[in-house]
Short mmCIF file of C-alpha atoms in Angstrom, two decimals:
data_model
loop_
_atom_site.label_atom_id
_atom_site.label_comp_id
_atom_site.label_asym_id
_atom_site.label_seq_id
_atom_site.Cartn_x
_atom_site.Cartn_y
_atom_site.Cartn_z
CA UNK A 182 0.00 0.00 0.00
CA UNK A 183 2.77 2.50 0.89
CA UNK A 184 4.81 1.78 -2.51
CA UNK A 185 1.50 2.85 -4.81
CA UNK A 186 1.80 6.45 -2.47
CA UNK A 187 5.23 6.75 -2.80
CA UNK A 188 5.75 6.01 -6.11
CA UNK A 189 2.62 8.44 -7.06
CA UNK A 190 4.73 11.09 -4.99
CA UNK A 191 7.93 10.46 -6.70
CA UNK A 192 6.00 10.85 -10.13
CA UNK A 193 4.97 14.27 -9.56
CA UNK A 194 6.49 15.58 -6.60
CA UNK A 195 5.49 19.39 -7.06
CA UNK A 196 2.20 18.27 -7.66
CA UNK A 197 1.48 15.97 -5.08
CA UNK A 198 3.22 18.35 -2.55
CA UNK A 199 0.89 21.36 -3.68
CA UNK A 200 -2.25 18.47 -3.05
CA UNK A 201 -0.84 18.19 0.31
CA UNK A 202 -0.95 22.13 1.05
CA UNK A 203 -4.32 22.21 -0.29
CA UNK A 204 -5.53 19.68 2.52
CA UNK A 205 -3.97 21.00 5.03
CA UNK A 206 -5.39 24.93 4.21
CA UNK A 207 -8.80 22.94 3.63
CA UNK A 208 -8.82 21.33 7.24
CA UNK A 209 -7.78 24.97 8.98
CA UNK A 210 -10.77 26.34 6.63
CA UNK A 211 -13.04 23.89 8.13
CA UNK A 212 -12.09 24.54 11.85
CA UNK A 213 -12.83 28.33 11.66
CA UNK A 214 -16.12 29.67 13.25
CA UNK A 215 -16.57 32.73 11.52
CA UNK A 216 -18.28 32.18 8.57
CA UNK A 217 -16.17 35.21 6.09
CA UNK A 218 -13.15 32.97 7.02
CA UNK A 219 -14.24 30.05 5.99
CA UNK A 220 -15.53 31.10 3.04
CA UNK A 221 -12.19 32.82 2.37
CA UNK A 222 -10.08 29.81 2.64
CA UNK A 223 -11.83 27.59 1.02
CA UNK A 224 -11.84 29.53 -1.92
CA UNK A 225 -8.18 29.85 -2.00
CA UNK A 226 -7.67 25.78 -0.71
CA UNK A 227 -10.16 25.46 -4.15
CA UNK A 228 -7.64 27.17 -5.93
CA UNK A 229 -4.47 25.40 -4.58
CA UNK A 230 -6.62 22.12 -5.50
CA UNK A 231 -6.95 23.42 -9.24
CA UNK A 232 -3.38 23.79 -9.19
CA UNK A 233 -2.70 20.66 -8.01
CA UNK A 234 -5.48 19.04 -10.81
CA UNK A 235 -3.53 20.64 -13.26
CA UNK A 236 0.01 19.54 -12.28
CA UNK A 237 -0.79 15.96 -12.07
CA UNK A 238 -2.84 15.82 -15.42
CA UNK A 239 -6.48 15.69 -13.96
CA UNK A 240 -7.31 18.72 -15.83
CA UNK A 241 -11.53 17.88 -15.74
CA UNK A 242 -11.02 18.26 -12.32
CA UNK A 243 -8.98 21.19 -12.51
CA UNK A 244 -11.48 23.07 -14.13
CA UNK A 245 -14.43 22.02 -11.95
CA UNK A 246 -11.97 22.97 -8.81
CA UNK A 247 -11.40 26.09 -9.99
CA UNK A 248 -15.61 26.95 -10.93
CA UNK A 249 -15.74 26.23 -7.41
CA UNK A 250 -13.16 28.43 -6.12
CA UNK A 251 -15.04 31.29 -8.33
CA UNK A 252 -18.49 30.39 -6.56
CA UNK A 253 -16.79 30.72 -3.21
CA UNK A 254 -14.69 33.69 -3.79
CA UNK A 255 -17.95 35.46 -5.06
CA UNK A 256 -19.71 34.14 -1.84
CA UNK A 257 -17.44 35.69 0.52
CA UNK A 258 -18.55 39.43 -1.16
CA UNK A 259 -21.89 38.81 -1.15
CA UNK A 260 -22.77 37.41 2.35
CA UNK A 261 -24.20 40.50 2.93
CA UNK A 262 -26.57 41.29 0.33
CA UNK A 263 -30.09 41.10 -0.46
CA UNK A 264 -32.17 38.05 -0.39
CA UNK A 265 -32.98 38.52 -3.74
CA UNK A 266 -29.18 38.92 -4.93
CA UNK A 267 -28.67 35.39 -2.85
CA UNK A 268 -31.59 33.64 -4.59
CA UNK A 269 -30.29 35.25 -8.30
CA UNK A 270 -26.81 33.80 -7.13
CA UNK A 271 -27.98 30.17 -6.17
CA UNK A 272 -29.58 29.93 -9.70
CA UNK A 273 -26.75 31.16 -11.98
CA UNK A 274 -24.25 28.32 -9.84
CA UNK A 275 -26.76 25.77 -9.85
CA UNK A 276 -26.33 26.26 -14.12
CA UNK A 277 -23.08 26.54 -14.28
CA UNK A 278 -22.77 23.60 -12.48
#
């Protein structure tokens, strides 16, 4: 079991590293209570994941990592806004998903 991590490591070091970051940001994202941080560092974990997609030659997942990064990063300015805003906001990602 170790040798099929390893050797996927030592194929793509850079990449698999980056993968590694990207967890680690993502499990500090999920322990933070208010809600604009969260939000905030999920959108750049979603980012470091699309990076990592990319480097390792996933790139379908790359690019479906990095609409979700978008949706976030867009979340985190409009937390605030109108209910109608919210509703317009859940419909235009629920199509481009």
């Amino acid at each position: 079991m170790l040798e099929i991590l390893f050797s996927e490591f030592y194929k793509n070091p850079i990449g698999q590293s980056i993968g590694f970051l990207a967890y680690i940001l993502t499990a500090i994202a999920l322990s933070q209570k208010n809600d604009v941080k969260l939000r905030l560092l999920m959108a750049i974990a979603a980012s470091i994941w699309s990076i990592h997609f990319f480097l390792i030659g996933a790139f379908t997942a790359g690019i479906m990592v990095a609409i979700i990064a978008i949706r976030t990063s867009i979340t985190v300015f409009t937390i605030k806004s109108s209910t109608n805003t919210k509703i317009n906001l859940t419909i235009f990602f629920i199509l481009v998903n």
